[in-house]
Amino acid sequence: MHPATGCCSNPMRHRAHLVIVITIFWSRENNVKACLPLEFTQEQYDTEDRKLVVALSATLGLFAIELAGFFSGVSMFSSSQGLLSTGVHASASVALLFFLFEQWECDIYWWIFAICSVLPAFVEILLFIAVFGLKKKPL
Amino acid sequence: MELPDAVRKRLEDFSRNVLFDRSRTEEFPKDRRVQSSLQLQLSLYFNVCFFPWWWICETVMLQLKYPALPDYYKFILVTVLLLMTLIEVIRLYLGYAGNLQEKVPELAGFWLLSILLQFPLVLFQLFNEALLIQPLERAVHVVLCCFVLTQVRFCTFCCRLSRGLWRCGTWSDTQEASFICDSLTDDRSVSARPGSSGPGLKPTRLWFCWF
């Protein structure tokens, strides 16, 4: 992958994922109701709502880690990390679009979170350790 | 496209009085160290990429919530959208011109437009609940707000640094762009030399100079 195209497409996919996560944050009511039985108490609603808020907040935290890695130059020119990041964030954007519009239940969000947020952040942290800990060149 | 002389003169005075760091007592270096800010250019580049999507989201959301708005907010929101579009285009152009060509009046204009016009408009769109703010609007305005804040921060620093060295020339040769070299390699003492690409500089990293 040419570094120039990677540098443009990666942040755009990242931003699309971020925008959808913030959108879901503010309109999560239907998704919470989708993973509750037809008759539910306020307590059950609050529990599921809290779990979804934790998942969304964790997603935002992992975004921050990836952005820090990208703008510090650690992974900006790394083709493999760029490809992985572009791929998972684009998939996350599409999956979360369905999550929002089709009102999927909130348990599905954890799968999307694991594959599309934890994985690229984990690779980013590995690159951090490689560059700053083991003193390897970023590229 | 150059700024009109009267506007340029006023922005020069503004940058001399407000953005110049009077606490700097040491002499500016005599070498032609390029003062363009990499961080500002990064932020501007991604802002330019993001701006069409922000505009599409904003227009679609306005069109969807238009019937539910009171009459005065219909007028206000349409005006705000037109103003923000116009200001954003001028702001990004001035930011690019000022940063890449090291023109402090353009940077001062960019700084003023960002902090006095665009930032209050974004805050108005973010925090005025009477506008029936939709989740998608919140998301794109948060991103735009972050861009504006980072640009103001980096522009302030860049203006203060470059005030002693600014020149009103045009960017004659991108091969002299050792500012990218300084930012991306360890050798901070490299000055602009015609025909040299600096230690470790890869030509692909000059994509920041697209203009």
mmCIF file of C-alpha atoms in Angstrom:
data_model
loop_
_atom_site.group_PDB
_atom_site.id
_atom_site.type_symbol
_atom_site.label_atom_id
_atom_site.label_comp_id
_atom_site.label_asym_id
_atom_site.label_seq_id
_atom_site.Cartn_x
_atom_site.Cartn_y
_atom_site.Cartn_z
ATOM 1 C CA MET A 1 0.000 0.000 0.000
ATOM 2 C CA HIS A 2 1.385 3.401 -0.963
ATOM 3 C CA PRO A 3 2.038 5.384 2.219
ATOM 4 C CA ALA A 4 0.284 8.459 0.833
ATOM 5 C CA THR A 5 -3.022 6.684 0.210
ATOM 6 C CA GLY A 6 -2.733 4.914 3.545
ATOM 7 C CA CYS A 7 -2.254 8.208 5.312
ATOM 8 C CA CYS A 8 -5.461 9.602 3.824
ATOM 9 C CA SER A 9 -7.782 6.585 3.903
ATOM 10 C CA ASN A 10 -6.852 5.315 7.350
ATOM 11 C CA PRO A 11 -7.864 8.425 9.308
ATOM 12 C CA MET A 12 -11.027 8.783 7.240
ATOM 13 C CA ARG A 13 -12.179 5.232 8.091
ATOM 14 C CA HIS A 14 -11.177 5.915 11.677
ATOM 15 C CA ARG A 15 -13.254 9.073 11.730
ATOM 16 C CA ALA A 16 -16.265 7.312 10.183
ATOM 17 C CA HIS A 17 -16.088 4.693 12.931
ATOM 18 C CA LEU A 18 -15.738 7.426 15.550
ATOM 19 C CA VAL A 19 -18.736 9.359 14.217
ATOM 20 C CA ILE A 20 -20.941 6.259 14.280
ATOM 21 C CA VAL A 21 -19.828 5.362 17.825
ATOM 22 C CA ILE A 22 -20.684 8.874 19.057
ATOM 23 C CA THR A 23 -24.026 8.661 17.206
ATOM 24 C CA ILE A 24 -24.846 5.337 18.893
ATOM 25 C CA PHE A 25 -23.831 6.860 22.247
ATOM 26 C CA TRP A 26 -26.597 9.427 21.919
ATOM 27 C CA SER A 27 -29.240 7.089 20.483
ATOM 28 C CA ARG A 28 -28.673 3.791 22.213
ATOM 29 C CA GLU A 29 -32.172 3.401 23.676
ATOM 30 C CA ASN A 30 -33.523 1.082 20.964
ATOM 31 C CA ASN A 31 -30.460 -1.115 21.058
ATOM 32 C CA VAL A 32 -30.740 -1.514 24.835
ATOM 33 C CA LYS A 33 -34.437 -2.374 24.540
ATOM 34 C CA ALA A 34 -33.584 -4.977 21.856
ATOM 35 C CA CYS A 35 -31.592 -7.062 24.338
ATOM 36 C CA LEU A 36 -34.278 -6.956 27.066
ATOM 37 C CA PRO A 37 -37.395 -9.147 27.325
ATOM 38 C CA LEU A 38 -40.727 -7.611 26.279
ATOM 39 C CA GLU A 39 -41.582 -6.895 29.930
ATOM 40 C CA PHE A 40 -38.595 -5.406 31.725
ATOM 41 C CA THR A 41 -37.974 -3.428 34.864
ATOM 42 C CA GLN A 42 -36.139 -0.098 35.050
ATOM 43 C CA GLU A 43 -33.344 -1.886 36.905
ATOM 44 C CA GLN A 44 -32.788 -4.324 34.049
ATOM 45 C CA TYR A 45 -32.796 -1.428 31.575
ATOM 46 C CA ASP A 46 -30.233 0.487 33.615
ATOM 47 C CA THR A 47 -27.943 -2.552 33.853
ATOM 48 C CA GLU A 48 -27.953 -3.177 30.110
ATOM 49 C CA ASP A 49 -27.633 0.539 29.400
ATOM 50 C CA ARG A 50 -24.607 0.773 31.671
ATOM 51 C CA LYS A 51 -22.952 -2.181 29.932
ATOM 52 C CA LEU A 52 -23.418 -0.566 26.526
ATOM 53 C CA VAL A 53 -22.090 2.768 27.817
ATOM 54 C CA VAL A 54 -18.995 0.990 29.159
ATOM 55 C CA ALA A 55 -18.455 -0.690 25.784
ATOM 56 C CA LEU A 56 -18.837 2.608 23.900
ATOM 57 C CA SER A 57 -16.533 4.435 26.307
ATOM 58 C CA ALA A 58 -13.927 1.698 25.990
ATOM 59 C CA THR A 59 -14.165 2.070 22.208
ATOM 60 C CA LEU A 60 -13.469 5.789 22.528
ATOM 61 C CA GLY A 61 -10.501 5.077 24.797
ATOM 62 C CA LEU A 62 -9.025 2.644 22.295
ATOM 63 C CA PHE A 63 -9.550 5.249 19.558
ATOM 64 C CA ALA A 64 -7.395 7.610 21.572
ATOM 65 C CA ILE A 65 -4.637 4.993 21.768
ATOM 66 C CA GLU A 66 -4.719 4.446 18.011
ATOM 67 C CA LEU A 67 -4.712 8.168 17.274
ATOM 68 C CA ALA A 68 -1.794 8.684 19.636
ATOM 69 C CA GLY A 69 0.115 5.960 17.841
ATOM 70 C CA PHE A 70 -0.756 7.351 14.420
ATOM 71 C CA PHE A 71 0.144 10.999 15.086
ATOM 72 C CA SER A 72 3.302 10.172 16.990
ATOM 73 C CA GLY A 73 4.576 8.582 13.784
ATOM 74 C CA VAL A 74 4.818 5.057 15.204
ATOM 75 C CA SER A 75 2.299 3.560 12.800
ATOM 76 C CA MET A 76 1.682 6.381 10.327
ATOM 77 C CA PHE A 77 3.879 4.833 7.643
ATOM 78 C CA SER A 78 3.454 1.203 8.612
ATOM 79 C CA SER A 79 1.657 -0.443 5.689
ATOM 80 C CA SER A 80 0.496 -3.530 7.542
ATOM 81 C CA GLN A 81 -0.926 -1.629 10.495
ATOM 82 C CA GLY A 82 -2.520 0.815 8.063
ATOM 83 C CA LEU A 83 -4.130 -2.001 6.127
ATOM 84 C CA LEU A 84 -5.382 -3.729 9.273
ATOM 85 C CA SER A 85 -6.685 -0.497 10.727
ATOM 86 C CA THR A 86 -8.408 0.571 7.503
ATOM 87 C CA GLY A 87 -9.990 -2.857 7.096
ATOM 88 C CA VAL A 88 -11.335 -3.237 10.617
ATOM 89 C CA HIS A 89 -12.556 0.337 10.922
ATOM 90 C CA ALA A 90 -14.353 0.146 7.588
ATOM 91 C CA SER A 91 -15.950 -3.150 8.693
ATOM 92 C CA ALA A 92 -16.855 -1.607 12.031
ATOM 93 C CA SER A 93 -18.484 1.369 10.318
ATOM 94 C CA VAL A 94 -20.687 -0.915 8.209
ATOM 95 C CA ALA A 95 -21.468 -3.266 11.116
ATOM 96 C CA LEU A 96 -22.361 -0.411 13.438
ATOM 97 C CA LEU A 97 -24.544 1.108 10.741
ATOM 98 C CA PHE A 98 -26.564 -2.123 10.741
ATOM 99 C CA PHE A 99 -26.399 -2.195 14.546
ATOM 100 C CA LEU A 100 -28.015 1.242 14.625
ATOM 101 C CA PHE A 101 -30.581 0.950 11.856
ATOM 102 C CA GLU A 102 -31.606 -2.667 12.391
ATOM 103 C CA GLN A 103 -31.589 -2.212 16.187
ATOM 104 C CA TRP A 104 -29.417 -5.221 16.868
ATOM 105 C CA GLU A 105 -29.126 -6.356 20.461
ATOM 106 C CA CYS A 106 -26.355 -4.939 22.556
ATOM 107 C CA ASP A 107 -24.477 -8.246 22.964
ATOM 108 C CA ILE A 108 -23.445 -8.047 19.315
ATOM 109 C CA TYR A 109 -21.616 -4.816 20.076
ATOM 110 C CA TRP A 110 -19.051 -6.717 22.149
ATOM 111 C CA TRP A 111 -18.077 -8.782 19.090
ATOM 112 C CA ILE A 112 -17.665 -5.672 16.986
ATOM 113 C CA PHE A 113 -15.716 -4.081 19.829
ATOM 114 C CA ALA A 114 -13.348 -7.061 20.166
ATOM 115 C CA ILE A 115 -12.577 -7.416 16.473
ATOM 116 C CA CYS A 116 -12.673 -3.810 15.319
ATOM 117 C CA SER A 117 -11.411 -1.825 18.315
ATOM 118 C CA VAL A 118 -9.379 -4.101 20.567
ATOM 119 C CA LEU A 119 -7.410 -5.730 17.756
ATOM 120 C CA PRO A 120 -6.042 -2.571 16.074
ATOM 121 C CA ALA A 121 -5.352 -0.949 19.458
ATOM 122 C CA PHE A 122 -3.476 -4.085 20.548
ATOM 123 C CA VAL A 123 -1.342 -4.008 17.396
ATOM 124 C CA GLU A 124 -0.756 -0.283 17.988
ATOM 125 C CA ILE A 125 0.492 -1.001 21.513
ATOM 126 C CA LEU A 126 2.789 -3.718 20.138
ATOM 127 C CA LEU A 127 4.205 -1.185 17.678
ATOM 128 C CA PHE A 128 4.655 1.322 20.528
ATOM 129 C CA ILE A 129 6.638 -1.272 22.473
ATOM 130 C CA ALA A 130 8.672 -2.183 19.387
ATOM 131 C CA VAL A 131 9.559 1.433 18.594
ATOM 132 C CA PHE A 132 10.042 2.940 22.029
ATOM 133 C CA GLY A 133 10.961 -0.153 24.031
ATOM 134 C CA LEU A 134 13.010 -2.233 21.618
ATOM 135 C CA LYS A 135 14.251 0.813 19.618
ATOM 136 C CA LYS A 136 13.274 -0.608 16.252
ATOM 137 C CA LYS A 137 12.654 1.826 13.368
ATOM 138 C CA PRO A 138 8.943 2.760 12.952
ATOM 139 C CA LEU A 139 8.766 1.588 9.325
ATOM 140 C CA MET B 1 -4.664 34.329 -5.043
ATOM 141 C CA GLU B 2 -3.225 37.011 -2.703
ATOM 142 C CA LEU B 3 -4.954 38.865 0.100
ATOM 143 C CA PRO B 4 -5.959 42.479 -0.727
ATOM 144 C CA ASP B 5 -3.357 44.988 0.487
ATOM 145 C CA ALA B 6 -5.581 46.678 3.062
ATOM 146 C CA VAL B 7 -6.522 43.328 4.647
ATOM 147 C CA ARG B 8 -2.913 42.174 4.560
ATOM 148 C CA LYS B 9 -1.747 45.399 6.306
ATOM 149 C CA ARG B 10 -4.319 45.003 9.092
ATOM 150 C CA LEU B 11 -3.457 41.337 9.614
ATOM 151 C CA GLU B 12 0.249 42.212 9.743
ATOM 152 C CA ASP B 13 -0.437 44.772 12.473
ATOM 153 C CA PHE B 14 -2.581 42.266 14.341
ATOM 154 C CA SER B 15 0.065 39.553 14.156
ATOM 155 C CA ARG B 16 2.755 41.999 15.271
ATOM 156 C CA ASN B 17 0.776 43.118 18.306
ATOM 157 C CA VAL B 18 -1.062 39.991 19.394
ATOM 158 C CA LEU B 19 0.685 36.917 18.037
ATOM 159 C CA PHE B 20 4.301 38.006 18.381
ATOM 160 C CA ASP B 21 6.007 36.545 21.447
ATOM 161 C CA ARG B 22 7.604 39.545 23.156
ATOM 162 C CA SER B 23 9.248 37.360 25.778
ATOM 163 C CA ARG B 24 11.673 35.973 23.172
ATOM 164 C CA THR B 25 14.951 37.782 23.790
ATOM 165 C CA GLU B 26 17.320 35.537 21.857
ATOM 166 C CA GLU B 27 18.074 36.319 18.257
ATOM 167 C CA PHE B 28 16.332 34.297 15.632
ATOM 168 C CA PRO B 29 18.686 31.849 13.877
ATOM 169 C CA LYS B 30 20.353 33.220 10.782
ATOM 170 C CA ASP B 31 19.917 30.045 8.726
ATOM 171 C CA ARG B 32 16.827 29.762 6.530
ATOM 172 C CA ARG B 33 15.093 27.421 8.943
ATOM 173 C CA VAL B 34 11.633 26.830 7.579
ATOM 174 C CA GLN B 35 8.974 27.717 10.122
ATOM 175 C CA SER B 36 5.999 25.832 8.720
ATOM 176 C CA SER B 37 4.290 23.737 11.314
ATOM 177 C CA LEU B 38 3.946 20.028 10.585
ATOM 178 C CA GLN B 39 1.255 19.564 13.223
ATOM 179 C CA LEU B 40 -0.803 22.435 11.804
ATOM 180 C CA GLN B 41 -0.424 21.061 8.289
ATOM 181 C CA LEU B 42 -1.522 17.593 9.442
ATOM 182 C CA SER B 43 -4.585 19.068 11.103
ATOM 183 C CA LEU B 44 -5.425 21.182 8.044
ATOM 184 C CA TYR B 45 -5.008 18.249 5.663
ATOM 185 C CA PHE B 46 -7.343 15.985 7.630
ATOM 186 C CA ASN B 47 -9.777 18.861 8.081
ATOM 187 C CA VAL B 48 -9.920 19.343 4.318
ATOM 188 C CA CYS B 49 -10.645 15.619 3.889
ATOM 189 C CA PHE B 50 -13.320 15.722 6.601
ATOM 190 C CA PHE B 51 -15.072 18.926 5.505
ATOM 191 C CA PRO B 52 -17.207 17.460 2.633
ATOM 192 C CA TRP B 53 -18.542 14.733 4.919
ATOM 193 C CA TRP B 54 -19.320 17.247 7.635
ATOM 194 C CA TRP B 55 -21.230 19.342 5.074
ATOM 195 C CA ILE B 56 -23.222 16.364 3.785
ATOM 196 C CA CYS B 57 -24.157 15.218 7.314
ATOM 197 C CA GLU B 58 -25.140 18.732 8.346
ATOM 198 C CA THR B 59 -27.262 19.355 5.245
ATOM 199 C CA VAL B 60 -29.070 16.013 5.448
ATOM 200 C CA MET B 61 -29.796 16.431 9.173
ATOM 201 C CA LEU B 62 -31.076 19.975 8.623
ATOM 202 C CA GLN B 63 -33.314 18.783 5.815
ATOM 203 C CA LEU B 64 -34.697 15.993 8.025
ATOM 204 C CA LYS B 65 -35.434 18.125 11.091
ATOM 205 C CA TYR B 66 -36.544 21.247 9.177
ATOM 206 C CA PRO B 67 -40.308 20.671 9.562
ATOM 207 C CA ALA B 68 -39.958 20.243 13.335
ATOM 208 C CA LEU B 69 -38.081 23.512 13.897
ATOM 209 C CA PRO B 70 -39.656 26.835 14.897
ATOM 210 C CA ASP B 71 -39.647 29.437 12.094
ATOM 211 C CA TYR B 72 -36.888 31.600 13.514
ATOM 212 C CA TYR B 73 -34.577 28.617 13.968
ATOM 213 C CA LYS B 74 -35.235 27.553 10.381
ATOM 214 C CA PHE B 75 -33.832 30.857 9.180
ATOM 215 C CA ILE B 76 -30.991 30.839 11.733
ATOM 216 C CA LEU B 77 -29.836 27.308 10.932
ATOM 217 C CA VAL B 78 -29.831 27.832 7.175
ATOM 218 C CA THR B 79 -27.815 31.031 7.665
ATOM 219 C CA VAL B 80 -25.421 29.341 10.062
ATOM 220 C CA LEU B 81 -24.864 26.476 7.627
ATOM 221 C CA LEU B 82 -24.100 28.866 4.755
ATOM 222 C CA LEU B 83 -21.807 30.959 6.936
ATOM 223 C CA MET B 84 -19.948 27.967 8.335
ATOM 224 C CA THR B 85 -19.402 26.588 4.832
ATOM 225 C CA LEU B 86 -18.037 29.889 3.559
ATOM 226 C CA ILE B 87 -15.874 30.501 6.609
ATOM 227 C CA GLU B 88 -14.501 26.968 6.534
ATOM 228 C CA VAL B 89 -13.452 27.218 2.882
ATOM 229 C CA ILE B 90 -11.727 30.584 3.391
ATOM 230 C CA ARG B 91 -10.209 29.444 6.672
ATOM 231 C CA LEU B 92 -8.707 26.279 5.230
ATOM 232 C CA TYR B 93 -7.353 28.143 2.197
ATOM 233 C CA LEU B 94 -5.709 30.769 4.424
ATOM 234 C CA GLY B 95 -4.318 28.057 6.686
ATOM 235 C CA TYR B 96 -2.752 26.177 3.768
ATOM 236 C CA ALA B 97 -1.385 29.361 2.165
ATOM 237 C CA GLY B 98 -0.077 30.751 5.428
ATOM 238 C CA ASN B 99 1.542 27.568 6.651
ATOM 239 C CA LEU B 100 3.097 26.254 3.443
ATOM 240 C CA GLN B 101 4.250 29.637 2.204
ATOM 241 C CA GLU B 102 5.163 30.969 5.665
ATOM 242 C CA LYS B 103 2.946 34.020 5.321
ATOM 243 C CA VAL B 104 2.089 35.316 8.753
ATOM 244 C CA PRO B 105 -0.792 37.627 7.636
ATOM 245 C CA GLU B 106 -2.579 34.613 6.142
ATOM 246 C CA LEU B 107 -1.963 32.620 9.293
ATOM 247 C CA ALA B 108 -3.261 35.514 11.378
ATOM 248 C CA GLY B 109 -6.395 35.624 9.226
ATOM 249 C CA PHE B 110 -6.808 31.871 9.609
ATOM 250 C CA TRP B 111 -6.373 32.203 13.385
ATOM 251 C CA LEU B 112 -8.955 34.981 13.632
ATOM 252 C CA LEU B 113 -11.520 33.157 11.493
ATOM 253 C CA SER B 114 -11.045 29.979 13.538
ATOM 254 C CA ILE B 115 -11.278 31.443 17.002
ATOM 255 C CA LEU B 116 -13.701 34.334 16.488
ATOM 256 C CA LEU B 117 -16.129 32.871 13.980
ATOM 257 C CA GLN B 118 -15.915 29.130 13.448
ATOM 258 C CA PHE B 119 -15.398 28.118 17.072
ATOM 259 C CA PRO B 120 -18.439 30.043 18.450
ATOM 260 C CA LEU B 121 -20.605 28.731 15.607
ATOM 261 C CA VAL B 122 -19.579 25.147 16.347
ATOM 262 C CA LEU B 123 -20.275 25.652 20.049
ATOM 263 C CA PHE B 124 -23.676 27.123 19.182
ATOM 264 C CA GLN B 125 -24.471 24.040 17.116
ATOM 265 C CA LEU B 126 -23.234 21.702 19.843
ATOM 266 C CA PHE B 127 -24.800 23.147 22.981
ATOM 267 C CA ASN B 128 -28.062 24.824 21.959
ATOM 268 C CA GLU B 129 -30.590 22.060 22.625
ATOM 269 C CA ALA B 130 -33.400 24.096 21.044
ATOM 270 C CA LEU B 131 -31.895 23.241 17.647
ATOM 271 C CA LEU B 132 -33.063 19.606 18.078
ATOM 272 C CA ILE B 133 -29.468 18.400 17.838
ATOM 273 C CA GLN B 134 -29.336 14.929 16.331
ATOM 274 C CA PRO B 135 -26.753 12.334 17.398
ATOM 275 C CA LEU B 136 -25.023 12.414 14.026
ATOM 276 C CA GLU B 137 -24.750 16.191 14.245
ATOM 277 C CA ARG B 138 -23.206 15.926 17.694
ATOM 278 C CA ALA B 139 -20.650 13.467 16.375
ATOM 279 C CA VAL B 140 -19.522 15.521 13.376
ATOM 280 C CA HIS B 141 -19.474 18.770 15.355
ATOM 281 C CA VAL B 142 -17.323 17.202 18.062
ATOM 282 C CA VAL B 143 -14.809 16.182 15.384
ATOM 283 C CA LEU B 144 -14.896 19.655 13.777
ATOM 284 C CA CYS B 145 -14.481 21.299 17.188
ATOM 285 C CA CYS B 146 -11.391 19.172 17.869
ATOM 286 C CA PHE B 147 -9.916 20.207 14.526
ATOM 287 C CA VAL B 148 -10.539 23.919 15.178
ATOM 288 C CA LEU B 149 -9.039 23.754 18.676
ATOM 289 C CA THR B 150 -5.901 21.929 17.563
ATOM 290 C CA GLN B 151 -5.440 24.307 14.652
ATOM 291 C CA VAL B 152 -5.741 27.370 16.886
ATOM 292 C CA ARG B 153 -3.227 25.890 19.303
ATOM 293 C CA PHE B 154 -0.646 25.007 16.649
ATOM 294 C CA CYS B 155 -1.211 28.233 14.704
ATOM 295 C CA THR B 156 -0.559 30.358 17.779
ATOM 296 C CA PHE B 157 2.729 28.617 18.347
ATOM 297 C CA CYS B 158 3.677 28.723 14.677
ATOM 298 C CA CYS B 159 2.917 32.443 14.333
ATOM 299 C CA ARG B 160 5.043 33.332 17.342
ATOM 300 C CA LEU B 161 7.952 31.305 16.047
ATOM 301 C CA SER B 162 7.832 32.544 12.500
ATOM 302 C CA ARG B 163 7.162 36.205 13.224
ATOM 303 C CA GLY B 164 10.864 36.991 13.149
ATOM 304 C CA LEU B 165 11.524 35.220 9.900
ATOM 305 C CA TRP B 166 8.445 35.634 7.768
ATOM 306 C CA ARG B 167 8.783 36.686 4.209
ATOM 307 C CA CYS B 168 6.221 37.468 1.624
ATOM 308 C CA GLY B 169 7.720 35.280 -1.034
ATOM 309 C CA THR B 170 6.125 32.430 -2.863
ATOM 310 C CA TRP B 171 7.057 28.816 -2.246
ATOM 311 C CA SER B 172 9.622 28.480 -4.994
ATOM 312 C CA ASP B 173 10.994 24.975 -4.630
ATOM 313 C CA THR B 174 9.444 22.131 -2.656
ATOM 314 C CA GLN B 175 12.804 20.356 -2.741
ATOM 315 C CA GLU B 176 13.948 22.947 -0.187
ATOM 316 C CA ALA B 177 11.251 21.721 2.194
ATOM 317 C CA SER B 178 13.522 20.509 4.947
ATOM 318 C CA PHE B 179 10.803 21.289 7.498
ATOM 319 C CA ILE B 180 9.398 17.822 6.938
ATOM 320 C CA CYS B 181 12.942 16.496 7.279
ATOM 321 C CA ASP B 182 13.421 18.349 10.571
ATOM 322 C CA SER B 183 10.178 17.041 11.951
ATOM 323 C CA LEU B 184 10.547 13.437 10.862
ATOM 324 C CA THR B 185 14.259 12.823 11.409
ATOM 325 C CA ASP B 186 16.534 13.289 14.375
ATOM 326 C CA ASP B 187 18.786 15.923 12.823
ATOM 327 C CA ARG B 188 17.369 19.251 14.011
ATOM 328 C CA SER B 189 20.210 21.388 12.713
ATOM 329 C CA VAL B 190 19.454 20.836 9.048
ATOM 330 C CA SER B 191 18.715 24.084 7.273
ATOM 331 C CA ALA B 192 17.124 24.460 3.872
ATOM 332 C CA ARG B 193 19.631 23.688 1.167
ATOM 333 C CA PRO B 194 18.689 23.777 -2.491
ATOM 334 C CA GLY B 195 18.923 20.420 -4.112
ATOM 335 C CA SER B 196 19.300 18.420 -0.920
ATOM 336 C CA SER B 197 16.652 16.251 0.527
ATOM 337 C CA GLY B 198 18.100 16.076 4.031
ATOM 338 C CA PRO B 199 19.111 12.997 6.014
ATOM 339 C CA GLY B 200 16.651 10.120 5.795
ATOM 340 C CA LEU B 201 13.949 12.083 3.995
ATOM 341 C CA LYS B 202 11.702 9.963 1.822
ATOM 342 C CA PRO B 203 10.033 11.675 -1.134
ATOM 343 C CA THR B 204 6.681 10.134 -0.182
ATOM 344 C CA ARG B 205 6.704 12.162 3.060
ATOM 345 C CA LEU B 206 6.469 15.341 0.993
ATOM 346 C CA TRP B 207 2.794 14.569 0.378
ATOM 347 C CA PHE B 208 2.094 17.193 3.036
ATOM 348 C CA CYS B 209 3.206 19.748 0.415
ATOM 349 C CA TRP B 210 0.232 18.940 -1.863
ATOM 350 C CA PHE B 211 -1.280 22.315 -2.619
#
